[in-house]
mmCIF file of C-alpha atoms and ligand atoms in Angstrom:
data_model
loop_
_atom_site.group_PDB
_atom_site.id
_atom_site.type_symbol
_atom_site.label_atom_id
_atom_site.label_comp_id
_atom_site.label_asym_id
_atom_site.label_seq_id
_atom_site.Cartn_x
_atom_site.Cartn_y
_atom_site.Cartn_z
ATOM 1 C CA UNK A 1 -76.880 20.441 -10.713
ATOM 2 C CA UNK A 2 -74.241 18.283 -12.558
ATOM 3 C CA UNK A 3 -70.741 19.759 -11.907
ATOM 4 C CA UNK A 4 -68.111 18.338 -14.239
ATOM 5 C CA UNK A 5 -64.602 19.666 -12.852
ATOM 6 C CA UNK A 6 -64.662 22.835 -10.811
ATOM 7 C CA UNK A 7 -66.932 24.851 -10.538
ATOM 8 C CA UNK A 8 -66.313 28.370 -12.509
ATOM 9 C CA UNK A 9 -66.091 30.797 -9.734
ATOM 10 C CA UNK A 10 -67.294 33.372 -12.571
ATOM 11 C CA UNK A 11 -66.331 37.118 -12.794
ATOM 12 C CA UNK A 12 -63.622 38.377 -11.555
ATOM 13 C CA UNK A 13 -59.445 37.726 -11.582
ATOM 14 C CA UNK A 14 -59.088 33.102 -11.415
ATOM 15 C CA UNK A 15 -55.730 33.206 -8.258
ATOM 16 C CA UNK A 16 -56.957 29.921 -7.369
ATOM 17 C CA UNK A 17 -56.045 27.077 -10.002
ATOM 18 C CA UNK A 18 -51.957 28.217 -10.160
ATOM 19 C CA UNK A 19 -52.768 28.758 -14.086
ATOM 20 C CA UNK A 20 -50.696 31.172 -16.174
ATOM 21 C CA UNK A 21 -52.792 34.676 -15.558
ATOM 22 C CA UNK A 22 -50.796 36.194 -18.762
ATOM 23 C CA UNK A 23 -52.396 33.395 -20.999
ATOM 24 C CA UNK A 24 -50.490 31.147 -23.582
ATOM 25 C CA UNK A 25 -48.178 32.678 -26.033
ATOM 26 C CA UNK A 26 -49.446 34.545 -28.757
ATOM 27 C CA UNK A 27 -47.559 32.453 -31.184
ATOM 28 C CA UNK A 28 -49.844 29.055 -29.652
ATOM 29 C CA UNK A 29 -52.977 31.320 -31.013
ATOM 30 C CA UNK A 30 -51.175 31.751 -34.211
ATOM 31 C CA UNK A 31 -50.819 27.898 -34.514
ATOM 32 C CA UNK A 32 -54.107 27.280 -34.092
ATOM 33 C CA UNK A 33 -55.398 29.665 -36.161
ATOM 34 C CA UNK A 34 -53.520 27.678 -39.147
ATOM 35 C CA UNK A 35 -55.398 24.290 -38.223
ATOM 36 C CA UNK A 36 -56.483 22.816 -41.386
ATOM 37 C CA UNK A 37 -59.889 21.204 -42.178
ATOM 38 C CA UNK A 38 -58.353 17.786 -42.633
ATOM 39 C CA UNK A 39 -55.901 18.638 -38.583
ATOM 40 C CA UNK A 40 -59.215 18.267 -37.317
ATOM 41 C CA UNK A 41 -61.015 15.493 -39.329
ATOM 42 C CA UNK A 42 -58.503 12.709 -39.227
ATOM 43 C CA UNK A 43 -57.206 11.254 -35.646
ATOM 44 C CA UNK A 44 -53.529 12.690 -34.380
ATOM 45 C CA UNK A 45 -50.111 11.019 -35.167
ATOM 46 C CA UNK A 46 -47.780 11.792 -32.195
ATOM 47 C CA UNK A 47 -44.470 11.489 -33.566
ATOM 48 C CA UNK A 48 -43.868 14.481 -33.999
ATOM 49 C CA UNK A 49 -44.736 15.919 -30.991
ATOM 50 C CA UNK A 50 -43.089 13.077 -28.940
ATOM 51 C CA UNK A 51 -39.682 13.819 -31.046
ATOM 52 C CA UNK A 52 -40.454 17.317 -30.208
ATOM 53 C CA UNK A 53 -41.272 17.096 -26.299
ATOM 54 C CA UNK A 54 -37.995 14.512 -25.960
ATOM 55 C CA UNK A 55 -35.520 17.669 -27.328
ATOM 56 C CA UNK A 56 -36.733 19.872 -25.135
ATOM 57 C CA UNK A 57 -36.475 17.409 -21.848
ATOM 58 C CA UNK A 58 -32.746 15.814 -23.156
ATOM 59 C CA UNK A 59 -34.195 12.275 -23.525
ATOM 60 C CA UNK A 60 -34.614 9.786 -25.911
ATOM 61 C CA UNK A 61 -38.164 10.057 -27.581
ATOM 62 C CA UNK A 62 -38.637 6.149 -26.038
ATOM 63 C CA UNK A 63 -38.663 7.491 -22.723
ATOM 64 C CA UNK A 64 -41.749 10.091 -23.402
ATOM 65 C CA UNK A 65 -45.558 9.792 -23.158
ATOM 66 C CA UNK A 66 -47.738 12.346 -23.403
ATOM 67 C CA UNK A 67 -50.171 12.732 -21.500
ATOM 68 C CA UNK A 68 -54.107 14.560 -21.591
ATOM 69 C CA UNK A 69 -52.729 16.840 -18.783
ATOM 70 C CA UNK A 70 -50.589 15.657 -16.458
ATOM 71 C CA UNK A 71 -53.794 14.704 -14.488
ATOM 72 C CA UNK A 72 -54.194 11.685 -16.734
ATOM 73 C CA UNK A 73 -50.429 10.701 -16.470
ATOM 74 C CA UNK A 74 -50.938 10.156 -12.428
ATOM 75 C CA UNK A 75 -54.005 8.279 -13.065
ATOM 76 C CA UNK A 76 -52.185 5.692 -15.722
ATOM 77 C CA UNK A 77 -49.432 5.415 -14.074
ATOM 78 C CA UNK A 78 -51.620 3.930 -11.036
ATOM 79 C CA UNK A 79 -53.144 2.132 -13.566
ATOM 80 C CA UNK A 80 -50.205 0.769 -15.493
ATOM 81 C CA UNK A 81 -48.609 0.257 -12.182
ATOM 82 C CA UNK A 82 -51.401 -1.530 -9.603
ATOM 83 C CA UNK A 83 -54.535 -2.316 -11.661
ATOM 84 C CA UNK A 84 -52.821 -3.740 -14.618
ATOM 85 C CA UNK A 85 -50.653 -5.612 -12.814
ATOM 86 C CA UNK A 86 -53.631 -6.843 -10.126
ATOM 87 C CA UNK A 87 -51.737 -6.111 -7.416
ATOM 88 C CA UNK A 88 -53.802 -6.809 -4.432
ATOM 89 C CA UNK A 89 -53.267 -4.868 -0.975
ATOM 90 C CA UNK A 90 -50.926 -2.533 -3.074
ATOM 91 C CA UNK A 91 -50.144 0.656 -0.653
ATOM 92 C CA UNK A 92 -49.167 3.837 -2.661
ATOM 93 C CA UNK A 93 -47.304 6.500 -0.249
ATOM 94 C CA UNK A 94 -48.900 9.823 0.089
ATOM 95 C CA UNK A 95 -46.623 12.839 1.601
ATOM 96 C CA UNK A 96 -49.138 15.334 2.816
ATOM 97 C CA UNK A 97 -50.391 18.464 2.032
ATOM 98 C CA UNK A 98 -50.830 16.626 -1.288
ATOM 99 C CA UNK A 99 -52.588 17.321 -5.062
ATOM 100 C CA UNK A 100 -55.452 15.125 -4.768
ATOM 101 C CA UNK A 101 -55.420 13.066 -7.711
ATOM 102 C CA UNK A 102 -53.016 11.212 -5.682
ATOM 103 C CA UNK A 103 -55.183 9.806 -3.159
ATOM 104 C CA UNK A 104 -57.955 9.702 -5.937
ATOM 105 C CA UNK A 105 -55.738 7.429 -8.526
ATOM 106 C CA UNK A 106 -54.621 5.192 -5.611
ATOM 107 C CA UNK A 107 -58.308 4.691 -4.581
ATOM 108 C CA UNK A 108 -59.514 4.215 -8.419
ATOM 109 C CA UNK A 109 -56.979 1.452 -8.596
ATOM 110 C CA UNK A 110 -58.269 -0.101 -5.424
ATOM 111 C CA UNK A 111 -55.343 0.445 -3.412
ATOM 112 C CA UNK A 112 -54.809 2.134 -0.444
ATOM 113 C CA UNK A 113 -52.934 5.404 0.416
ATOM 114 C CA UNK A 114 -50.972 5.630 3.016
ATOM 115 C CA UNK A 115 -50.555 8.975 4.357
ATOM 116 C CA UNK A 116 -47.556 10.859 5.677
ATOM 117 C CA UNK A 117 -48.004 14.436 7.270
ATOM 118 C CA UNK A 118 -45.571 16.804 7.200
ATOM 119 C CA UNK A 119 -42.870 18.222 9.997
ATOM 120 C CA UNK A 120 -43.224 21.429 11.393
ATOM 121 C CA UNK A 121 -43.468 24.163 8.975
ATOM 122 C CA UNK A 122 -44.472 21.706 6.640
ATOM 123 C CA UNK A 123 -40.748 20.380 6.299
ATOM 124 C CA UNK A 124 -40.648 17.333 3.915
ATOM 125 C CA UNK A 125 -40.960 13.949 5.712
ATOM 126 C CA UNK A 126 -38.205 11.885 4.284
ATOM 127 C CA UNK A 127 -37.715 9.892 6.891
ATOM 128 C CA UNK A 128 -41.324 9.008 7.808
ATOM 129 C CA UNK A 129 -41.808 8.297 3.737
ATOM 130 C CA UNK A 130 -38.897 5.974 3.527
ATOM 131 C CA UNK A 131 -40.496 4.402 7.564
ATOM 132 C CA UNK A 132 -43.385 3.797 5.512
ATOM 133 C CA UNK A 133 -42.402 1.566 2.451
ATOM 134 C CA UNK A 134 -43.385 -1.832 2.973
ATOM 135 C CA UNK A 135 -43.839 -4.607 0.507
ATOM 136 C CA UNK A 136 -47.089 -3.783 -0.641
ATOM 137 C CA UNK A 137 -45.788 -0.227 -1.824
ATOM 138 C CA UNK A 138 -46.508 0.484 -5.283
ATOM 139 C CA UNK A 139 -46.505 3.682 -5.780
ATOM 140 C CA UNK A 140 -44.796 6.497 -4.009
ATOM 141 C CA UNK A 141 -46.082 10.261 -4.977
ATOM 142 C CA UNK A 142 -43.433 13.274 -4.713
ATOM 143 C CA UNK A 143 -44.025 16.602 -5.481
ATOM 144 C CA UNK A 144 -41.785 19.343 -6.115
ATOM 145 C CA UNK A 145 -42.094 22.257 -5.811
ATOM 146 C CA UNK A 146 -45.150 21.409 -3.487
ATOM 147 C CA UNK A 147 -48.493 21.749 -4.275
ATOM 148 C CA UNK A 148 -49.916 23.952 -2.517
ATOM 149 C CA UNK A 149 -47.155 24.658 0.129
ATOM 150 C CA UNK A 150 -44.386 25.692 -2.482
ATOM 151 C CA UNK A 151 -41.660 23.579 -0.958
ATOM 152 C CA UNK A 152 -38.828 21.764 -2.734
ATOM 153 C CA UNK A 153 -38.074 18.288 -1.979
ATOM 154 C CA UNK A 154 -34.030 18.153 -1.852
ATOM 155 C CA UNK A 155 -32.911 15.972 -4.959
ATOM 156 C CA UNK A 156 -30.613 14.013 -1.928
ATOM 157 C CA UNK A 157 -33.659 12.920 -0.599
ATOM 158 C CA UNK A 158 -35.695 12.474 -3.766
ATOM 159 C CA UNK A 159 -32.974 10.015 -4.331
ATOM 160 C CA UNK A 160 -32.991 8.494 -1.118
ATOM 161 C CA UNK A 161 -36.527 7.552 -0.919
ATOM 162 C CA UNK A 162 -36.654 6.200 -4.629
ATOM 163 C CA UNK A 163 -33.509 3.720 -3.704
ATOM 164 C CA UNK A 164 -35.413 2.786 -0.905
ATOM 165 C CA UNK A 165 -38.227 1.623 -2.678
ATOM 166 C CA UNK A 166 -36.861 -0.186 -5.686
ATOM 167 C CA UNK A 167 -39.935 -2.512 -6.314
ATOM 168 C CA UNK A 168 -42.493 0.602 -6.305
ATOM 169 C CA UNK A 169 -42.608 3.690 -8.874
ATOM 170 C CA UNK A 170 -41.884 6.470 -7.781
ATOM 171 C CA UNK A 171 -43.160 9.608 -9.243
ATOM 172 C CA UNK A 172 -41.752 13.218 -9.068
ATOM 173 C CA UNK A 173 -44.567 15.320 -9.892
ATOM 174 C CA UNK A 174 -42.732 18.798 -11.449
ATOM 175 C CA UNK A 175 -45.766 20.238 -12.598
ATOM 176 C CA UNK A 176 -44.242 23.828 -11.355
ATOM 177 C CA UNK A 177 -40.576 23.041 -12.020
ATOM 178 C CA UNK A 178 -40.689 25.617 -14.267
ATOM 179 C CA UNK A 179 -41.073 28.577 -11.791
ATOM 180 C CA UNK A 180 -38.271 27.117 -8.800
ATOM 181 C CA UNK A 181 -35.535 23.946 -8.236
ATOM 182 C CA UNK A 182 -33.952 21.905 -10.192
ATOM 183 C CA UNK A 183 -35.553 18.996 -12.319
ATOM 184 C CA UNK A 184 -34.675 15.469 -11.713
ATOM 185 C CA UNK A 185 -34.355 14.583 -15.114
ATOM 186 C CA UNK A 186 -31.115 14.231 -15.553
ATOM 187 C CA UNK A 187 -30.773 11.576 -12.474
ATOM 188 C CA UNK A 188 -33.137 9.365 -14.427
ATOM 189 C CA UNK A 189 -30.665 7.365 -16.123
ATOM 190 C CA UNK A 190 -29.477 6.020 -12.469
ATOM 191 C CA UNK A 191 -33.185 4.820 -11.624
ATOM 192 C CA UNK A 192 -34.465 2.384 -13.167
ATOM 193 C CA UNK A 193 -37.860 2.814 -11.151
ATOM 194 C CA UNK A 194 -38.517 6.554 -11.170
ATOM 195 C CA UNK A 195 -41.538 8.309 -13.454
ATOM 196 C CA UNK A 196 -41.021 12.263 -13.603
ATOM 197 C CA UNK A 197 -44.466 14.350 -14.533
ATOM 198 C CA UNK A 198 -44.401 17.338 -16.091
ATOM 199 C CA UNK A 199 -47.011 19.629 -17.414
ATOM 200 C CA UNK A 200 -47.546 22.638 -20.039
ATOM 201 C CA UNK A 201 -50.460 23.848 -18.164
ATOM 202 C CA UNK A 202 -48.595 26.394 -15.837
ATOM 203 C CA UNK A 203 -45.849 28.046 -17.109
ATOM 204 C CA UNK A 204 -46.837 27.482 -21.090
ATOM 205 C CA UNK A 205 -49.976 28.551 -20.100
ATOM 206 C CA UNK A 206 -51.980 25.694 -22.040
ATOM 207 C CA UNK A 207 -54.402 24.246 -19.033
ATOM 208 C CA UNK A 208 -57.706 24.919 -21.485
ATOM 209 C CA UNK A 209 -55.812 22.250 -24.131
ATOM 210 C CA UNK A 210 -54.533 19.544 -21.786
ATOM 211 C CA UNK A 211 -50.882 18.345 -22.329
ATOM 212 C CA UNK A 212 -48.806 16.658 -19.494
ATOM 213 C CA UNK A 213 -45.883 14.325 -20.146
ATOM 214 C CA UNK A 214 -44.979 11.440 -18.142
ATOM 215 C CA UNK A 215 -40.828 10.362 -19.048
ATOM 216 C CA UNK A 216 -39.128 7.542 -17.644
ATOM 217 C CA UNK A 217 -37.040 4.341 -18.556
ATOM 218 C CA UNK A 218 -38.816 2.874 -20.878
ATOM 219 C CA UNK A 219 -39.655 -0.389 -19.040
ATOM 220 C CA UNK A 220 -41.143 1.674 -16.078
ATOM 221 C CA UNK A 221 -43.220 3.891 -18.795
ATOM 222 C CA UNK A 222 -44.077 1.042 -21.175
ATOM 223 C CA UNK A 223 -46.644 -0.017 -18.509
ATOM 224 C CA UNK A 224 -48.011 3.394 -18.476
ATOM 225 C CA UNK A 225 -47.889 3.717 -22.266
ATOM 226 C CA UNK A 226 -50.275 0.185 -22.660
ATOM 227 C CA UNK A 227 -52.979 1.629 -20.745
ATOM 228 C CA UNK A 228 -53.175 5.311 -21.834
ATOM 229 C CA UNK A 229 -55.625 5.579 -24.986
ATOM 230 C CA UNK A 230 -54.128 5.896 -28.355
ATOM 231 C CA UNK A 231 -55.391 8.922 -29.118
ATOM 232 C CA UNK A 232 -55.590 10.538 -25.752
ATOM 233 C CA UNK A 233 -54.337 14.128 -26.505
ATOM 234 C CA UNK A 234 -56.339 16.276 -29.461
ATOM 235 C CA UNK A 235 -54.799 17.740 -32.691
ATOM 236 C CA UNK A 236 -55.107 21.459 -31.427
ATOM 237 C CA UNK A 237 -53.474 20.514 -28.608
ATOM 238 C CA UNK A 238 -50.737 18.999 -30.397
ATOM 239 C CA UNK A 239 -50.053 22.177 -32.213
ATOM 240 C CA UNK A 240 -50.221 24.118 -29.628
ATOM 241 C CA UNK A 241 -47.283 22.392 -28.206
ATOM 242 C CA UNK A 242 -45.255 22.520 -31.139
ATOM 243 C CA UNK A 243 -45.877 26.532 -30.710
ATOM 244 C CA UNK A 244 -45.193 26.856 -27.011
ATOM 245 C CA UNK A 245 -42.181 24.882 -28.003
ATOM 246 C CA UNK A 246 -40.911 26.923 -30.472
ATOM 247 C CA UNK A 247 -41.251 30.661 -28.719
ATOM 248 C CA UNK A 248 -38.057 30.632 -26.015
ATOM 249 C CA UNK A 249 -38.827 34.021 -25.150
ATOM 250 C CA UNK A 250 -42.251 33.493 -23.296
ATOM 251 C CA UNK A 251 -41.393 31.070 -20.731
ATOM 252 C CA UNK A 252 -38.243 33.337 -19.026
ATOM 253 C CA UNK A 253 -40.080 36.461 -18.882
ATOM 254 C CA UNK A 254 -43.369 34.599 -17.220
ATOM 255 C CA UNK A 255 -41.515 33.027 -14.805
ATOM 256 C CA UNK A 256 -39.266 36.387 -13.810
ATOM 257 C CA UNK A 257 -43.278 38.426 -13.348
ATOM 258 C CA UNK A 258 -43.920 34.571 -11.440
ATOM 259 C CA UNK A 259 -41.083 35.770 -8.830
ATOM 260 C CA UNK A 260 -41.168 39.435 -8.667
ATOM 261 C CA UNK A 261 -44.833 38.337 -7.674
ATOM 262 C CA UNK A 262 -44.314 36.395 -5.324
ATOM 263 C CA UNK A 263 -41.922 38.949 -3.822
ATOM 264 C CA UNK A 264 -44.560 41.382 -3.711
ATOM 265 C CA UNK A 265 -46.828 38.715 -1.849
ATOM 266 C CA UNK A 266 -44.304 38.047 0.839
ATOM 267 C CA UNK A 267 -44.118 41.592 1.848
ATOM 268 C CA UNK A 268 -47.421 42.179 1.653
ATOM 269 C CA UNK A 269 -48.320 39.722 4.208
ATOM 270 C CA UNK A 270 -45.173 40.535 5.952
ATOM 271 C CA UNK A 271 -47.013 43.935 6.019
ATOM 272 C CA UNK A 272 -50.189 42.836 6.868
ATOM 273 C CA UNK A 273 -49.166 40.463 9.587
ATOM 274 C CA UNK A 274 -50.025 37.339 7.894
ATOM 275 C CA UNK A 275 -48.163 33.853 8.065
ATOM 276 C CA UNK A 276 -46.986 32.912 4.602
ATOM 277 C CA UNK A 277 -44.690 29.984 3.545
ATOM 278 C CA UNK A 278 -41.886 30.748 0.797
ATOM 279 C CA UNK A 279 -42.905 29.211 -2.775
ATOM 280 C CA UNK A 280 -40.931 27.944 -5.314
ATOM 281 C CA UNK A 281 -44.373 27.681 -7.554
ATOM 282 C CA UNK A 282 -46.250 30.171 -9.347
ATOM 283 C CA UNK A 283 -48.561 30.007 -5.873
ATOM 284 C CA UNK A 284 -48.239 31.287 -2.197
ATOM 285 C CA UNK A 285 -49.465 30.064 0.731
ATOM 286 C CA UNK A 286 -51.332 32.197 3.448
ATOM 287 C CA UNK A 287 -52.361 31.457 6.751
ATOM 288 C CA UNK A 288 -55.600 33.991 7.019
ATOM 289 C CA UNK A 289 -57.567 32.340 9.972
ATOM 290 C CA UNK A 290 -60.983 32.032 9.156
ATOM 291 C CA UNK A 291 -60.784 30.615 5.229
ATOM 292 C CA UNK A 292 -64.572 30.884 4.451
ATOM 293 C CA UNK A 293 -65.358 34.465 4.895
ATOM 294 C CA UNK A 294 -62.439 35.457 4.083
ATOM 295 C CA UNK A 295 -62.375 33.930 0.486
ATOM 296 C CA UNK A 296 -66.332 34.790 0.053
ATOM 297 C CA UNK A 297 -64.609 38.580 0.530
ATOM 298 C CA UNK A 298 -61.942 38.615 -1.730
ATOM 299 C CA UNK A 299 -64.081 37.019 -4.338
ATOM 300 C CA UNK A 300 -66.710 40.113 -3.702
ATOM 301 C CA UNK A 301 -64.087 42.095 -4.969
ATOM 302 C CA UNK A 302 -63.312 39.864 -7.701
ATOM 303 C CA UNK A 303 -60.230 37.633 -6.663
ATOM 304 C CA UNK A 304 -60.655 34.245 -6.872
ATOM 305 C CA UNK A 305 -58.348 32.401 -4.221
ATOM 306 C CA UNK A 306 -58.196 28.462 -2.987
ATOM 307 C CA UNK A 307 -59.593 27.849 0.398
ATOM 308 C CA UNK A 308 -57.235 25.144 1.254
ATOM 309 C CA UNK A 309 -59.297 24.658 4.579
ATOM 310 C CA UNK A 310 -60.606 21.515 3.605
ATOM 311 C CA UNK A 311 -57.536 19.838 3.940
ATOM 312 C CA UNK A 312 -56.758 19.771 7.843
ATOM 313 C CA UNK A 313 -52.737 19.781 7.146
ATOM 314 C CA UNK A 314 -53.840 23.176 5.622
ATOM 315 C CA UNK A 315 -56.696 24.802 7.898
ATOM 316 C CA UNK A 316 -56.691 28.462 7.765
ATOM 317 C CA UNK A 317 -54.960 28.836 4.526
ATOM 318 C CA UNK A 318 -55.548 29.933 1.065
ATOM 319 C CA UNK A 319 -53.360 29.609 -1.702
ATOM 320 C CA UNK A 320 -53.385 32.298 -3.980
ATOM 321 C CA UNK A 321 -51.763 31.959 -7.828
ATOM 322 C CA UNK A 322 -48.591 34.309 -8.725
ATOM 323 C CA UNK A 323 -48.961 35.670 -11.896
ATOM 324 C CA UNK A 324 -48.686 38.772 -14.149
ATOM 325 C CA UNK A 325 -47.404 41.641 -11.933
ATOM 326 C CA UNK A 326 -50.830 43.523 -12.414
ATOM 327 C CA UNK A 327 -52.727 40.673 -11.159
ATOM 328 C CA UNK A 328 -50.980 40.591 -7.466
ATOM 329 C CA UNK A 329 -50.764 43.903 -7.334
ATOM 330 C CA UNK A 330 -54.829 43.504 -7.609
ATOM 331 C CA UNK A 331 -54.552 40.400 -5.526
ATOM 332 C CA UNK A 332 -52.941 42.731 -2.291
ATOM 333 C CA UNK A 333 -55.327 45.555 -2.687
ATOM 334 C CA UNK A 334 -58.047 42.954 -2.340
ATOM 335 C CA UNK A 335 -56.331 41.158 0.746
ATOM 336 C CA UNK A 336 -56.012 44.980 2.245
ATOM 337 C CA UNK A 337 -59.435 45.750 1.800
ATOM 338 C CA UNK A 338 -60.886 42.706 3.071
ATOM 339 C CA UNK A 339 -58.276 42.921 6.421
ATOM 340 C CA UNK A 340 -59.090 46.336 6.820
ATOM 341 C CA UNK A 341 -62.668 45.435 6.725
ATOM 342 C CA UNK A 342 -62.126 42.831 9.179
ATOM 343 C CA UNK A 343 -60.587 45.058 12.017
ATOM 344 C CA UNK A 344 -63.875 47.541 11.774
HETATM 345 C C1 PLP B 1 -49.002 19.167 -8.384
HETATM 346 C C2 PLP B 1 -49.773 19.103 -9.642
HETATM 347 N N1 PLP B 1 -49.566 18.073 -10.473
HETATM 348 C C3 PLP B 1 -50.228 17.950 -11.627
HETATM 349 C C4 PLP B 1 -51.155 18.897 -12.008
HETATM 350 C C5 PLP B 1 -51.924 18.593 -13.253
HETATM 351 O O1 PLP B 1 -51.822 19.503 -14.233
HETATM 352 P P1 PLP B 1 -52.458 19.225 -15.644
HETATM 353 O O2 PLP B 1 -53.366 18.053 -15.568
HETATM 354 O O3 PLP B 1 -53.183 20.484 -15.972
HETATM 355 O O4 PLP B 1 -51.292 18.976 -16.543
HETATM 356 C C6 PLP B 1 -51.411 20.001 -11.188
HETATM 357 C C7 PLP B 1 -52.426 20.988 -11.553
HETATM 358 O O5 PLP B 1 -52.929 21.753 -10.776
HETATM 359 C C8 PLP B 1 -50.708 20.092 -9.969
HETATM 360 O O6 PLP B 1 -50.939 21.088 -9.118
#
């Protein structure tokens, strides 16, 4: 069988994607009730939206793109960046445990990523990222909070690492910003070669409708901006934004359920003996042992975690998602059973 995307792990509570559990807010289903006939028969205009997305980040609308989920920003941005330009031997820099569109956009682009593991404990490798810039560096991936560890990346370092590199971009994936840390944004104006992503698929809640935003300078985005299609994000979408936009109210109270979750998570591995790493995401890392079995029994009961044992910087670890306070409370009954289970 064909599988486009991930497979849908079917019935049962979806922990393992970091979406929004809660769902979008109600006013973003109100909005798209009101699509017209003629919203979804003509192709978008973006102004709005841009104007729109540039308020809400404090930038000029110049320095926005928006993006088919942020997803499609990482991919045109190694586009924009390396294939557009034909850079040949181009290196993009790779700080490990890392989202894998990374690895995937540098090797679309026909470049090569050059990968740095982690300290101890997972501790951010500045040094060994900055070690590894050469000439051929293009690209340089940074993600914060850390997918899937949960760990910040210290905006001193952030810093560091993008004035070491000023003839690569550098982009500061904040796809969970939302939920922990501070945003770089307001730094951009001193860097000249820095792309920040950000995404309305966690906290907003709008993964099923696909809207990321890349925002830079506009001489690093322009290059970006050539390559991404014209009409790249659809109509629905676009109002759903303006919606998600509008209601202030949803994103606070999400992300306060996000930490009292996570809370809960801690102690219940604290309880259960289990290694977890703090998160600043709407995710928590768990050191479990054997992944496979392990996963194959929480989804029996219906709780979908990632098995991040593919990745070796991850091996005996799931991730599970932090979301409405119901859900993790239904997430630790489910770890319970299945440790319980495992003693017998
Ligand atoms: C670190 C990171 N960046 C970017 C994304 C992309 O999000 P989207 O394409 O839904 O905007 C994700 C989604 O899981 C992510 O974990």
């Amino acid at each position: 069988m064909v599988i486009q995307g991930y497979p849908n792990p079917g019935d049962g509570l979806r922990l393992h994607l970091n979406e929004n559990t809660g769902g979008c807010s109600p006013r973003v289903l109100e909005a798209i009730r009101r699509v017209r006939p003629s919203d979804v028969s003509t192709y978008p205009s973006y102004g709005d939206a841009v104007a729109a997305a540039a308020r809400h980040f404090g930038v000029d609308p110049d320095w926005v793109l928006l993006t088919n989920g942020l997803d499609e920003g990482i991919l045109m941005a190694a586009v924009g960046h390396i294939a557009r330009a034909r850079v040949h031997d181009a290196e993009t820099i790779v700080p490990l445990p890392a989202f894998d569109p990374y690895p995937n956009s540098t090797a679309a682009v026909g470049a090569t990523a050059i990968r740095v593991p982690p300290g101890p404990d997972f501790a951010f490798p500045t040094q060994a990222v900055v070690g590894a810039i050469t000439p051929r560096t293009r690209m340089i991936f940074l993600n914060t909070p850390n997918n899937p560890t949960g760990q910040l990346i210290p905006a001193a370092d952030l810093a560091r690492i993008s004035e070491a590199a000023p003839d690569a971009v550098v982009l500061i994936d904040e796809a969970y910003i939302e939920f922990g840390g501070t945003t770089f944004l307001p730094e951009l104006r001193r860097f000249r070669n820095v792309l920040v992503g950000r995404t309305f698929s966690k906290a907003y809640g709008l993964a099923g409708l696909r809207v990321g935003v890349v925002i830079g300078q506009p001489h690093v985005l322009d290059p970006v901006r050539v390559v991404t299609l014209p009409f790249n994000i659809n109509g629905v979408a676009l109002a759903a934004l303006d919606a998600a936009l509008g209601d202030e109210e949803f994103l606070p109270r999400y992300a306060a359920q996000v930490a009292e979750s996570r809370e809960r998570l801690y102690a219940a591995c604290r309880r259960l003996g289990l290694q977890y790493w703090p998160s600043a995401g709407n995710y928590v890392l768990v050191r479990v042992g054997d992944t496979a079995p392990f996963v194959a029994a929480l989804a029996a009961r219906k709780i979908h975690v990632r098995d991040r044992s593919r990745d070796p910087i991850t091996q005996g670890c799931i991730r599970i998602t932090a979301g409405m306070l119901e859900h993790t409370d239904a997430a630790i009954e489910a770890l319970e059973s299945v440790l319980a289970a495992r003693q017998r």
